[in-house]
Coordinates of C-alpha atoms and ligand atoms in Angstrom, one line a residue:
M872 CA 231.8 104.8 312.3
L873 CA 229.8 101.7 310.9
D874 CA 228.6 102.8 307.3
I875 CA 225.6 100.0 307.6
K876 CA 223.3 99.1 304.3
I877 CA 219.8 99.1 306.1
T878 CA 217.6 96.4 304.2
K879 CA 213.9 96.1 304.8
T880 CA 211.7 93.2 305.2
T881 CA 208.2 93.2 303.0
A882 CA 206.8 90.8 304.6
P883 CA 207.1 91.6 309.4
K884 CA 206.0 88.6 311.7
A885 CA 203.3 89.7 313.5
K886 CA 204.3 90.8 317.0
P887 CA 203.8 88.6 320.6
T888 CA 200.5 89.9 322.1
D889 CA 200.6 88.2 324.7
E890 CA 203.7 89.6 326.8
S891 CA 203.1 87.1 329.7
K892 CA 204.2 84.1 327.6
L893 CA 207.2 85.7 326.3
G894 CA 210.1 83.4 327.8
F895 CA 213.8 83.6 326.8
G896 CA 215.1 83.8 323.2
K897 CA 211.9 81.7 322.0
I898 CA 211.0 84.9 319.3
F899 CA 213.7 86.9 317.1
S900 CA 212.5 89.8 315.1
D901 CA 212.1 91.2 312.2
H902 CA 215.6 92.3 311.2
M903 CA 219.2 91.1 312.1
F904 CA 222.7 92.5 312.1
V905 CA 225.6 91.5 309.7
M906 CA 229.8 92.1 308.8
E907 CA 231.6 89.8 307.8
Y908 CA 235.7 89.5 307.8
D909 CA 238.3 87.9 305.7
K910 CA 241.6 88.0 306.4
G911 CA 244.1 91.3 304.4
Q912 CA 240.4 92.5 304.3
G913 CA 239.3 93.0 307.7
W914 CA 235.5 94.0 309.0
H915 CA 233.7 94.5 305.7
D916 CA 230.1 95.3 304.5
P917 CA 228.5 96.3 307.4
R918 CA 224.8 95.0 307.3
I919 CA 221.3 95.4 308.6
E920 CA 218.8 92.5 306.8
P921 CA 215.5 90.8 307.1
Y922 CA 215.9 87.3 309.8
H923 CA 216.7 84.6 308.0
P924 CA 219.0 81.6 308.5
F925 CA 222.4 81.1 307.6
E926 CA 224.4 79.2 305.2
L927 CA 227.1 77.3 306.3
S928 CA 228.6 73.8 304.3
P929 CA 229.3 71.5 306.4
A930 CA 232.9 72.1 306.6
S931 CA 232.5 75.3 307.9
S932 CA 234.9 75.5 310.7
V933 CA 233.2 77.0 313.8
L934 CA 230.4 72.9 313.7
H935 CA 233.8 70.9 314.1
Y936 CA 236.2 73.2 316.3
A937 CA 234.1 75.9 318.3
Q938 CA 235.8 78.8 317.6
E939 CA 233.0 81.5 318.6
V940 CA 232.4 84.1 321.2
F941 CA 229.1 85.7 322.2
E942 CA 227.2 88.5 324.5
G943 CA 224.9 89.4 326.7
M944 CA 222.5 92.3 326.9
K945 CA 219.1 93.8 327.2
A946 CA 217.0 97.1 325.2
Y947 CA 214.8 98.3 328.1
R948 CA 211.7 100.8 327.3
S949 CA 211.3 102.7 329.8
A950 CA 208.5 105.0 331.4
D951 CA 209.4 107.9 330.1
G952 CA 209.0 106.7 326.4
K953 CA 213.2 105.8 326.0
I954 CA 214.6 102.5 325.0
L955 CA 217.3 102.4 326.9
M956 CA 220.6 100.0 327.0
F957 CA 222.9 98.6 330.0
R958 CA 226.3 99.2 330.1
P959 CA 227.1 98.4 326.2
D960 CA 230.6 99.9 326.4
C961 CA 231.2 96.4 329.5
N962 CA 229.6 94.4 326.7
A963 CA 231.7 95.6 323.9
K964 CA 235.2 95.2 326.4
R965 CA 235.0 91.8 327.2
F966 CA 233.4 90.9 323.2
N967 CA 236.5 91.6 322.4
D968 CA 238.7 89.8 325.7
S969 CA 236.8 86.5 324.6
C970 CA 237.2 86.8 320.6
D971 CA 241.0 87.7 322.0
R972 CA 241.8 84.1 324.0
L973 CA 239.4 82.4 321.0
C974 CA 242.1 83.6 318.4
I975 CA 239.1 85.9 316.7
P976 CA 239.1 89.3 315.5
T977 CA 238.1 91.9 317.0
I978 CA 234.8 95.0 316.9
P979 CA 236.7 98.6 317.2
E980 CA 234.3 98.4 320.7
E981 CA 231.8 101.9 319.6
D982 CA 231.5 99.7 316.3
F983 CA 230.2 97.6 318.2
I984 CA 227.0 99.2 319.7
Q985 CA 227.8 101.2 317.2
A986 CA 225.5 98.1 315.4
C987 CA 223.4 96.6 318.6
K988 CA 222.3 100.2 318.7
T989 CA 221.2 100.7 315.2
L990 CA 219.6 97.5 315.1
V991 CA 217.1 97.8 318.4
E992 CA 216.2 100.9 316.9
L993 CA 215.1 100.2 313.6
E994 CA 213.0 97.1 315.8
K995 CA 211.8 99.3 318.7
D996 CA 208.5 98.1 318.2
W997 CA 209.9 94.7 318.9
V998 CA 211.2 96.0 322.4
P999 CA 207.7 94.8 324.9
Y1000 CA 206.1 97.4 327.1
A1001 CA 205.1 94.9 331.0
K1002 CA 206.8 95.2 333.7
D1003 CA 210.5 94.0 333.9
T1004 CA 210.3 92.1 330.0
S1005 CA 213.0 93.9 327.5
L1006 CA 214.5 93.0 324.2
Y1007 CA 217.3 90.8 325.1
I1008 CA 220.7 91.5 322.2
R1009 CA 222.4 88.4 321.3
P1010 CA 225.8 89.8 319.8
F1011 CA 227.5 86.4 318.1
V1012 CA 231.0 85.8 316.1
F1013 CA 231.9 82.6 314.8
A1014 CA 234.6 81.8 311.8
A1015 CA 233.1 80.5 309.5
D1016 CA 236.3 79.1 306.7
D1017 CA 235.6 76.0 304.3
G1018 CA 238.0 73.9 305.4
L1019 CA 238.7 71.5 307.9
G1020 CA 242.1 72.5 308.8
V1021 CA 242.8 73.0 312.5
H1022 CA 244.0 77.1 313.1
A1023 CA 242.2 80.3 313.3
A1024 CA 240.0 80.9 311.0
H1025 CA 240.6 83.4 307.8
H1026 CA 236.6 83.7 307.0
Y1027 CA 234.3 85.6 310.3
I1028 CA 231.0 86.4 310.9
F1029 CA 229.6 88.4 312.8
C1030 CA 225.7 88.8 314.1
I1031 CA 223.2 90.3 315.9
I1032 CA 219.7 88.8 316.5
V1033 CA 217.3 90.3 318.8
A1034 CA 214.8 88.0 320.9
P1035 CA 211.7 90.3 323.0
S1036 CA 211.7 88.2 326.3
G1037 CA 209.4 87.9 329.4
A1038 CA 209.9 89.0 333.3
Y1039 CA 211.9 86.1 334.7
Y1040 CA 210.0 86.6 337.9
A1041 CA 206.6 86.5 337.2
E1042 CA 205.0 85.5 340.4
G1043 CA 208.9 87.8 342.2
L1044 CA 212.2 86.8 342.8
A1045 CA 211.7 82.9 343.3
P1046 CA 214.6 81.4 345.6
V1047 CA 216.5 78.4 344.1
R1048 CA 218.0 75.4 344.8
I1049 CA 221.4 74.7 343.8
Y1050 CA 223.4 71.6 343.3
V1051 CA 227.7 72.1 344.7
E1052 CA 229.3 70.7 341.7
D1053 CA 232.5 68.5 343.1
E1054 CA 233.5 66.0 340.1
Y1055 CA 233.3 67.7 336.6
I1056 CA 234.7 70.9 335.9
R1057 CA 233.8 74.3 333.9
T1058 CA 237.0 75.3 332.9
A1059 CA 240.8 76.2 335.2
P1060 CA 243.8 78.6 335.3
G1061 CA 244.6 79.2 331.1
L1062 CA 241.7 78.0 329.8
T1063 CA 238.4 79.7 328.3
G1064 CA 237.0 79.9 331.9
F1065 CA 237.0 84.5 331.9
A1066 CA 235.3 84.4 327.3
K1067 CA 232.0 84.2 326.8
C1068 CA 232.1 81.3 324.3
G1069 CA 229.9 78.7 323.1
G1070 CA 232.8 76.2 323.9
N1071 CA 232.3 77.2 327.9
Y1072 CA 228.9 76.2 328.2
A1073 CA 229.8 73.0 326.2
A1074 CA 231.0 71.7 328.5
S1075 CA 229.1 71.9 331.3
I1076 CA 225.7 70.7 329.7
K1077 CA 225.5 67.7 331.0
S1078 CA 226.4 68.6 335.0
G1079 CA 223.4 70.3 334.4
E1080 CA 221.2 68.3 333.2
L1081 CA 222.3 66.0 336.0
A1082 CA 221.2 68.7 338.3
Q1083 CA 217.6 69.8 336.9
Q1084 CA 217.6 65.8 337.1
L1085 CA 218.2 65.9 341.0
G1086 CA 215.6 68.7 341.1
Y1087 CA 218.1 71.7 341.0
S1088 CA 218.5 75.1 338.5
Q1089 CA 221.8 74.9 338.5
V1090 CA 225.4 73.7 338.6
L1091 CA 227.7 75.8 341.3
W1092 CA 231.0 75.6 340.2
L1093 CA 234.2 74.9 342.0
D1094 CA 237.5 75.6 340.9
G1095 CA 239.2 73.7 338.0
I1096 CA 242.6 72.3 340.1
E1097 CA 241.2 71.7 344.1
H1098 CA 237.8 71.7 343.4
K1099 CA 238.0 73.7 346.7
Y1100 CA 237.0 77.6 345.7
V1101 CA 233.6 78.4 344.3
E1102 CA 233.5 80.4 341.5
E1103 CA 229.9 80.8 339.4
V1104 CA 226.6 79.3 338.9
G1105 CA 225.5 78.7 335.1
A1106 CA 225.4 82.0 333.8
M1107 CA 225.7 83.6 336.8
N1108 CA 227.9 85.1 339.2
I1109 CA 227.4 84.0 343.2
F1110 CA 227.7 86.4 346.2
F1111 CA 227.3 85.3 350.2
K1112 CA 226.0 87.6 353.0
I1113 CA 228.3 85.9 355.8
D1114 CA 228.6 87.4 359.4
G1115 CA 227.2 91.1 357.6
K1116 CA 229.8 91.4 354.6
I1117 CA 229.6 90.8 351.0
Y1118 CA 232.1 87.5 349.2
T1119 CA 232.4 87.0 346.0
A1120 CA 235.5 85.1 343.4
A1121 CA 237.3 87.1 341.7
C1122 CA 238.0 87.0 338.3
T1123 CA 241.9 85.7 337.8
G1124 CA 240.9 83.9 334.6
T1125 CA 238.2 81.3 335.4
V1126 CA 235.3 83.1 336.4
L1127 CA 233.5 85.0 333.9
P1128 CA 233.8 88.7 335.0
G1129 CA 229.6 89.8 334.3
V1130 CA 228.8 93.3 334.3
T1131 CA 226.0 92.9 336.7
R1132 CA 228.9 91.0 339.6
R1133 CA 230.4 94.3 338.7
S1134 CA 228.2 96.8 339.2
V1135 CA 226.6 94.8 342.3
I1136 CA 229.9 95.3 344.1
E1137 CA 229.4 98.7 343.1
L1138 CA 226.5 98.9 344.6
C1139 CA 227.3 97.1 347.9
K1140 CA 230.0 99.0 348.6
D1141 CA 227.8 102.0 347.4
M1142 CA 225.2 101.2 351.0
G1143 CA 228.5 100.3 353.1
Y1144 CA 229.4 97.2 352.4
E1145 CA 232.9 95.9 352.5
V1146 CA 233.5 93.3 349.8
I1147 CA 236.1 90.8 349.5
E1148 CA 236.8 89.5 346.0
G1149 CA 238.9 87.0 346.6
K1150 CA 238.6 83.1 346.9
I1151 CA 235.8 80.8 349.4
A1152 CA 236.3 78.0 350.8
V1153 CA 232.9 76.0 349.8
E1154 CA 233.4 74.3 352.8
D1155 CA 234.0 77.9 354.9
I1156 CA 231.0 78.0 353.0
G1157 CA 229.3 75.1 354.9
K1158 CA 230.4 75.8 357.9
A1159 CA 229.3 79.8 358.5
G1160 CA 225.6 78.0 357.0
E1161 CA 225.9 75.8 360.6
E1162 CA 227.2 78.8 362.3
G1163 CA 224.2 80.3 361.3
R1164 CA 226.8 83.1 359.8
L1165 CA 225.4 83.2 356.4
E1166 CA 222.5 85.7 355.7
E1167 CA 222.3 85.2 351.8
V1168 CA 223.2 83.7 348.7
F1169 CA 222.3 84.9 345.4
G1170 CA 223.7 85.2 341.8
T1171 CA 223.3 87.5 339.5
G1172 CA 223.5 88.5 335.4
T1173 CA 221.5 90.0 332.8
A1174 CA 218.7 86.9 332.3
A1175 CA 217.3 87.3 336.1
V1176 CA 219.5 90.4 336.8
I1177 CA 220.1 88.9 341.4
S1178 CA 219.1 85.3 341.7
P1179 CA 218.1 84.7 345.2
V1180 CA 219.6 80.7 346.3
K1181 CA 217.7 79.1 349.8
E1182 CA 219.5 76.4 349.3
L1183 CA 223.2 74.5 348.4
R1184 CA 223.7 70.6 348.3
Y1185 CA 227.3 70.1 348.2
K1186 CA 228.1 66.1 349.3
G1187 CA 224.8 64.5 349.4
K1188 CA 224.0 67.4 352.1
D1189 CA 221.4 70.0 351.5
L1190 CA 222.6 73.5 353.3
K1191 CA 219.5 75.2 353.8
I1192 CA 220.0 79.4 353.3
G1193 CA 218.1 81.6 356.1
D1194 CA 214.3 80.8 355.7
G1195 CA 214.1 80.3 352.4
S1196 CA 212.4 83.4 350.8
I1197 CA 215.1 85.8 350.0
G1198 CA 217.0 87.6 351.6
E1199 CA 216.1 91.5 352.5
L1200 CA 219.6 92.9 350.6
S1201 CA 219.6 90.6 347.4
Q1202 CA 215.1 92.0 347.2
K1203 CA 217.1 95.5 347.4
L1204 CA 219.6 94.8 344.9
Y1205 CA 216.9 93.5 342.4
D1206 CA 215.0 96.9 342.6
T1207 CA 218.4 99.2 342.8
L1208 CA 219.1 97.6 339.6
T1209 CA 216.2 97.3 338.0
D1210 CA 214.6 100.8 338.6
I1211 CA 218.1 102.0 336.7
Q1212 CA 218.1 99.7 333.8
W1213 CA 214.2 100.6 333.3
G1214 CA 214.8 104.6 333.4
R1215 CA 212.7 104.3 337.3
T1216 CA 214.6 106.4 338.5
P1217 CA 217.5 108.5 337.9
D1218 CA 221.3 107.3 336.6
T1219 CA 223.7 109.2 338.4
K1220 CA 226.2 106.5 337.4
G1221 CA 225.8 107.7 333.9
W1222 CA 225.2 103.0 332.9
V1223 CA 222.4 103.8 330.7
V1224 CA 222.6 104.5 327.4
T1225 CA 219.2 106.1 325.7
V1226 CA 218.6 104.4 322.3
C1227 CA 217.1 106.5 320.3
E1228 CA 212.7 108.0 321.2
A1229 CA 210.5 104.8 321.7
Ligands
LIG197 C1 227.2 85.9 331.0 C2 227.4 84.9 331.9 C3 227.7 85.7 333.3 C4 226.6 86.8 333.7 O1 227.6 88.1 333.0 P1 226.9 89.3 332.9 O2 227.0 90.3 332.0 O3 225.6 89.7 334.0 O4 225.4 89.1 332.8 C5 228.0 85.5 334.6 N1 228.4 83.9 334.5 C6 228.5 83.7 332.7 C7 229.3 81.1 332.6 C8 228.2 83.3 331.4 O5 228.6 83.5 330.5

């Protein structure tokens, strides 16, 4: 149990009034959680302070060597007046798996969850009210040694900030076009693909920008060795429905193990679908598409929940999926999952955690 010292702001900000213009991660609340680590001392001084910039040495290790890890989750305002979180235990565990890979000291899962819940409860008035809006929670940790030596740092800062965020889809689920990247790679076996670390994103921005210039919203990554098997999309896992069966890449080290991904797999199995986690060749997807057997493609992630895909571009050819509208399963998964997350349906899975009364 952390002994969290709370210092409240004396200058609270005005909360956004137009919740249709929140966007994502642009506005932050009044407070932040901070905790520090020093070698020999462990994690210390857990506290909530007024939201403020960090003062860092220009030689801080994270700025040079990117020893950093983050998480992404949401707090939801339920119709019956509660603030909810979705499977925070999964994020706490994944955070530590990421930390372990980046040589960052781990944080006990119960402390990670306590820190998130305490901050969210303090900021509960920042959880927006409009349909499909939420308070995005961004925990992160970074190396803050003052010096340029390359080694695991001795000093770390763990921080949580929260951002009221808008409905991802303003007008219903909008299918997207995806660019299959066959030149650059995101990761490879032995690298950091399974870790949620900033470095993975740094390496992927160039492809994302190129795809956007061509009119595609995100990149679909292929495996780093043969450039043959589909892995995941930008910040989402990806699923294919072929001949009534559901396929997604296995989490064997190169794919980020999404919380939405594992929830969707469970829901699909509940609905009676066969779910195959394995190696899926991009050529086989193209073939299934040409033969009319590719029924649906969708991404999964905390931000969008479900993101239907209407088109894949691979080696100069556009593969259209269905008639370009949202697949039946995509819509059903979106409805089922968001009903659970926003507390509109009883949680028979034990996935929802109540933070506080709203
Ligand atoms: C966060 C993330 C996902 C989705 O994970 P969720 O836990 O479902 O939000 C997928 N891929 C990458 C690369 C990510 O960073």
